[in-house]
Amino acid sequence: QKEVEQNSGPLSVPEGAIASLNCTYSDRVSQSFFWYRQYSGKSPELIMSIYSNGDKEDGRFTAQLNKASQYVSLLIRDSQPSDSATYLCAVGRGGGGNKLTFGTGTQLKVEL
Amino acid sequence: GAGVSQSPSNKVTEKGKDVELRCDPISGHTALYWYRQSLGQGLEFLIYFQGNSAPDKSGLPSDRFSAERTGGSVSTLTIQRTQQEDSAVYLCASSYGTGGGYTFGSGTRLTVV
């Protein structure tokens, strides 16, 4: 079992729709959770962080965390073609160190 | 600096040669990380520096890989006797303290021929 699992996709959604990206993790003591966006040929860019159960909203992005189910998701509302990228889920133990474990990413395609 | 700076951006080397990759983190960031990303693969942790603590080297794939961080700032990742399987994008990231997300540099694309 991978430590951080994501569906590789591609996930295709029409412009204006809600894109839902999912991630599960295996380490129950994980405390910090991140979503990164990576455009082709570019480095990852941090877009959301979440540390507590529930929802966290930032503009068109909402991160959702359920520690009991070991599940974290990212919702992108009003999807735009510029949102087409690979989205990486990353999980950390926090505490005295913050080595993050990354999933392999979900490719999102927003179609006109 | 304003962002994490990595050099060179591209490096082509012959199998068996040594290479050095440089990372200059964001000013004031105490934590520095090295990851690598092979084509179509996820990010693989290599090494992590936090302040003056001993680095976490648990991700280094072999003893051909080493890294140092001088003066709590600039870091150099050295790969000795490069092999073709070392070809990847090497990403450096930094963060302020621990617990938060990273800011990545633009990476060094290493090609071993």
PDB file of N, CA and C in Angstrom, chain B residues 25-71:
ATOM      1  N   PRO B  25      17.992  28.946  -0.586  1.00  0.00           N
ATOM      2  CA  PRO B  25      16.600  29.009  -0.114  1.00  0.00           C
ATOM      3  C   PRO B  25      16.136  30.443   0.087  1.00  0.00           C
ATOM      4  N   ILE B  26      14.870  30.581   0.402  1.00  0.00           N
ATOM      5  CA  ILE B  26      14.312  31.891   0.724  1.00  0.00           C
ATOM      6  C   ILE B  26      14.961  32.387   2.023  1.00  0.00           C
ATOM      7  N   SER B  27      15.335  33.643   2.023  1.00  0.00           N
ATOM      8  CA  SER B  27      15.992  34.224   3.183  1.00  0.00           C
ATOM      9  C   SER B  27      15.109  34.081   4.421  1.00  0.00           C
ATOM     10  N   GLY B  28      15.703  33.559   5.497  1.00  0.00           N
ATOM     11  CA  GLY B  28      14.959  33.395   6.735  1.00  0.00           C
ATOM     12  C   GLY B  28      14.319  32.039   6.911  1.00  0.00           C
ATOM     13  N   HIS B  29      14.249  31.264   5.819  1.00  0.00           N
ATOM     14  CA  HIS B  29      13.703  29.919   5.935  1.00  0.00           C
ATOM     15  C   HIS B  29      14.739  29.004   6.592  1.00  0.00           C
ATOM     16  N   THR B  30      14.308  28.324   7.651  1.00  0.00           N
ATOM     17  CA  THR B  30      15.247  27.502   8.403  1.00  0.00           C
ATOM     18  C   THR B  30      15.317  26.066   7.895  1.00  0.00           C
ATOM     19  N   ALA B  31      14.297  25.626   7.203  1.00  0.00           N
ATOM     20  CA  ALA B  31      14.252  24.245   6.730  1.00  0.00           C
ATOM     21  C   ALA B  31      14.493  24.197   5.221  1.00  0.00           C
ATOM     22  N   LEU B  32      15.282  23.212   4.797  1.00  0.00           N
ATOM     23  CA  LEU B  32      15.603  23.048   3.382  1.00  0.00           C
ATOM     24  C   LEU B  32      15.509  21.573   3.035  1.00  0.00           C
ATOM     25  N   TYR B  33      14.913  21.302   1.899  1.00  0.00           N
ATOM     26  CA  TYR B  33      14.617  19.929   1.494  1.00  0.00           C
ATOM     27  C   TYR B  33      15.110  19.706   0.071  1.00  0.00           C
ATOM     28  N   TRP B  34      15.519  18.487  -0.208  1.00  0.00           N
ATOM     29  CA  TRP B  34      15.811  18.035  -1.570  1.00  0.00           C
ATOM     30  C   TRP B  34      14.887  16.862  -1.907  1.00  0.00           C
ATOM     31  N   TYR B  35      14.268  16.963  -3.068  1.00  0.00           N
ATOM     32  CA  TYR B  35      13.458  15.883  -3.616  1.00  0.00           C
ATOM     33  C   TYR B  35      13.916  15.668  -5.054  1.00  0.00           C
ATOM     34  N   ARG B  36      13.544  14.530  -5.610  1.00  0.00           N
ATOM     35  CA  ARG B  36      13.735  14.363  -7.048  1.00  0.00           C
ATOM     36  C   ARG B  36      12.472  13.790  -7.648  1.00  0.00           C
ATOM     37  N   GLN B  37      12.298  14.117  -8.919  1.00  0.00           N
ATOM     38  CA  GLN B  37      11.102  13.694  -9.632  1.00  0.00           C
ATOM     39  C   GLN B  37      11.515  13.119 -10.972  1.00  0.00           C
ATOM     40  N   SER B  38      11.297  11.846 -11.137  1.00  0.00           N
ATOM     41  CA  SER B  38      11.587  11.206 -12.406  1.00  0.00           C
ATOM     42  C   SER B  38      10.379  11.362 -13.313  1.00  0.00           C
ATOM     43  N   LEU B  39      10.604  11.216 -14.616  1.00  0.00           N
ATOM     44  CA  LEU B  39       9.562  11.461 -15.607  1.00  0.00           C
ATOM     45  C   LEU B  39       8.308  10.663 -15.265  1.00  0.00           C
ATOM     46  N   GLY B  40       7.195  11.384 -15.087  1.00  0.00           N
ATOM     47  CA  GLY B  40       5.927  10.724 -14.822  1.00  0.00           C
ATOM     48  C   GLY B  40       5.789  10.131 -13.436  1.00  0.00           C
ATOM     49  N   GLN B  41       6.748  10.422 -12.570  1.00  0.00           N
ATOM     50  CA  GLN B  41       6.712   9.850 -11.231  1.00  0.00           C
ATOM     51  C   GLN B  41       6.438  10.922 -10.183  1.00  0.00           C
ATOM     52  N   GLY B  42       6.171  10.463  -8.978  1.00  0.00           N
ATOM     53  CA  GLY B  42       5.948  11.382  -7.874  1.00  0.00           C
ATOM     54  C   GLY B  42       7.257  11.932  -7.346  1.00  0.00           C
ATOM     55  N   LEU B  43       7.150  12.757  -6.337  1.00  0.00           N
ATOM     56  CA  LEU B  43       8.331  13.342  -5.724  1.00  0.00           C
ATOM     57  C   LEU B  43       8.917  12.374  -4.703  1.00  0.00           C
ATOM     58  N   GLU B  44      10.201  12.151  -4.827  1.00  0.00           N
ATOM     59  CA  GLU B  44      10.916  11.237  -3.944  1.00  0.00           C
ATOM     60  C   GLU B  44      11.778  12.050  -2.986  1.00  0.00           C
ATOM     61  N   PHE B  45      11.557  11.899  -1.693  1.00  0.00           N
ATOM     62  CA  PHE B  45      12.333  12.623  -0.685  1.00  0.00           C
ATOM     63  C   PHE B  45      13.777  12.152  -0.697  1.00  0.00           C
ATOM     64  N   LEU B  46      14.710  13.091  -0.582  1.00  0.00           N
ATOM     65  CA  LEU B  46      16.120  12.755  -0.520  1.00  0.00           C
ATOM     66  C   LEU B  46      16.717  13.103   0.844  1.00  0.00           C
ATOM     67  N   ILE B  47      16.665  14.380   1.230  1.00  0.00           N
ATOM     68  CA  ILE B  47      17.326  14.822   2.452  1.00  0.00           C
ATOM     69  C   ILE B  47      16.675  16.107   2.945  1.00  0.00           C
ATOM     70  N   TYR B  48      16.790  16.340   4.247  1.00  0.00           N
ATOM     71  CA  TYR B  48      16.120  17.476   4.887  1.00  0.00           C
ATOM     72  C   TYR B  48      17.067  18.084   5.937  1.00  0.00           C
ATOM     73  N   PHE B  49      17.204  19.406   5.881  1.00  0.00           N
ATOM     74  CA  PHE B  49      18.003  20.151   6.858  1.00  0.00           C
ATOM     75  C   PHE B  49      17.064  21.054   7.651  1.00  0.00           C
ATOM     76  N   GLN B  50      17.248  21.091   8.955  1.00  0.00           N
ATOM     77  CA  GLN B  50      16.463  21.995   9.797  1.00  0.00           C
ATOM     78  C   GLN B  50      17.428  22.664  10.767  1.00  0.00           C
ATOM     79  N   GLY B  51      17.639  23.950  10.591  1.00  0.00           N
ATOM     80  CA  GLY B  51      18.501  24.718  11.468  1.00  0.00           C
ATOM     81  C   GLY B  51      19.861  24.059  11.631  1.00  0.00           C
ATOM     82  N   ASN B  52      20.280  23.922  12.887  1.00  0.00           N
ATOM     83  CA  ASN B  52      21.577  23.329  13.195  1.00  0.00           C
ATOM     84  C   ASN B  52      21.492  21.844  13.526  1.00  0.00           C
ATOM     85  N   SER B  53      20.299  21.275  13.375  1.00  0.00           N
ATOM     86  CA  SER B  53      20.125  19.851  13.684  1.00  0.00           C
ATOM     87  C   SER B  53      20.798  18.983  12.633  1.00  0.00           C
ATOM     88  N   ALA B  54      21.080  17.748  13.032  1.00  0.00           N
ATOM     89  CA  ALA B  54      21.630  16.794  12.069  1.00  0.00           C
ATOM     90  C   ALA B  54      20.612  16.572  10.956  1.00  0.00           C
ATOM     91  N   PRO B  55      21.073  16.526   9.702  1.00  0.00           N
ATOM     92  CA  PRO B  55      20.122  16.353   8.602  1.00  0.00           C
ATOM     93  C   PRO B  55      19.475  14.977   8.613  1.00  0.00           C
ATOM     94  N   ASP B  56      18.269  14.905   8.085  1.00  0.00           N
ATOM     95  CA  ASP B  56      17.576  13.628   7.880  1.00  0.00           C
ATOM     96  C   ASP B  56      17.969  13.139   6.487  1.00  0.00           C
ATOM     97  N   LYS B  57      18.841  12.141   6.439  1.00  0.00           N
ATOM     98  CA  LYS B  57      19.364  11.630   5.175  1.00  0.00           C
ATOM     99  C   LYS B  57      18.658  10.355   4.732  1.00  0.00           C
ATOM    100  N   SER B  58      17.532  10.059   5.332  1.00  0.00           N
ATOM    101  CA  SER B  58      16.912   8.750   5.152  1.00  0.00           C
ATOM    102  C   SER B  58      16.476   8.460   3.719  1.00  0.00           C
ATOM    103  N   GLY B  59      16.346   9.494   2.887  1.00  0.00           N
ATOM    104  CA  GLY B  59      15.898   9.278   1.520  1.00  0.00           C
ATOM    105  C   GLY B  59      16.999   9.151   0.490  1.00  0.00           C
ATOM    106  N   LEU B  60      18.241   9.361   0.880  1.00  0.00           N
ATOM    107  CA  LEU B  60      19.334   9.270  -0.101  1.00  0.00           C
ATOM    108  C   LEU B  60      19.410   7.836  -0.623  1.00  0.00           C
ATOM    109  N   PRO B  61      19.376   7.644  -1.952  1.00  0.00           N
ATOM    110  CA  PRO B  61      19.257   6.297  -2.510  1.00  0.00           C
ATOM    111  C   PRO B  61      20.527   5.464  -2.435  1.00  0.00           C
ATOM    112  N   SER B  62      21.671   6.097  -2.341  1.00  0.00           N
ATOM    113  CA  SER B  62      22.920   5.335  -2.232  1.00  0.00           C
ATOM    114  C   SER B  62      23.993   6.247  -1.662  1.00  0.00           C
ATOM    115  N   ASP B  63      25.157   5.655  -1.357  1.00  0.00           N
ATOM    116  CA  ASP B  63      26.235   6.464  -0.790  1.00  0.00           C
ATOM    117  C   ASP B  63      26.907   7.340  -1.843  1.00  0.00           C
ATOM    118  N   ARG B  64      26.430   7.288  -3.072  1.00  0.00           N
ATOM    119  CA  ARG B  64      26.948   8.199  -4.100  1.00  0.00           C
ATOM    120  C   ARG B  64      26.347   9.599  -3.934  1.00  0.00           C
ATOM    121  N   PHE B  65      25.288   9.667  -3.158  1.00  0.00           N
ATOM    122  CA  PHE B  65      24.591  10.934  -2.949  1.00  0.00           C
ATOM    123  C   PHE B  65      24.990  11.524  -1.594  1.00  0.00           C
ATOM    124  N   SER B  66      25.264  12.824  -1.595  1.00  0.00           N
ATOM    125  CA  SER B  66      25.538  13.520  -0.347  1.00  0.00           C
ATOM    126  C   SER B  66      25.073  14.953  -0.489  1.00  0.00           C
ATOM    127  N   ALA B  67      24.855  15.609   0.634  1.00  0.00           N
ATOM    128  CA  ALA B  67      24.440  17.009   0.600  1.00  0.00           C
ATOM    129  C   ALA B  67      24.967  17.702   1.826  1.00  0.00           C
ATOM    130  N   GLU B  68      25.205  18.978   1.674  1.00  0.00           N
ATOM    131  CA  GLU B  68      25.595  19.802   2.807  1.00  0.00           C
ATOM    132  C   GLU B  68      24.882  21.139   2.727  1.00  0.00           C
ATOM    133  N   ARG B  69      24.805  21.763   3.874  1.00  0.00           N
ATOM    134  CA  ARG B  69      24.200  23.095   3.933  1.00  0.00           C
ATOM    135  C   ARG B  69      25.138  23.970   4.745  1.00  0.00           C
ATOM    136  N   THR B  70      25.657  24.979   4.113  1.00  0.00           N
ATOM    137  CA  THR B  70      26.654  25.822   4.758  1.00  0.00           C
ATOM    138  C   THR B  70      26.007  27.065   5.345  1.00  0.00           C
ATOM    139  N   GLY B  71      26.378  27.363   6.603  1.00  0.00           N
ATOM    140  CA  GLY B  71      25.912  28.578   7.249  1.00  0.00           C
ATOM    141  C   GLY B  71      24.410  28.677   7.372  1.00  0.00           C
TER     142      GLY B  71
END
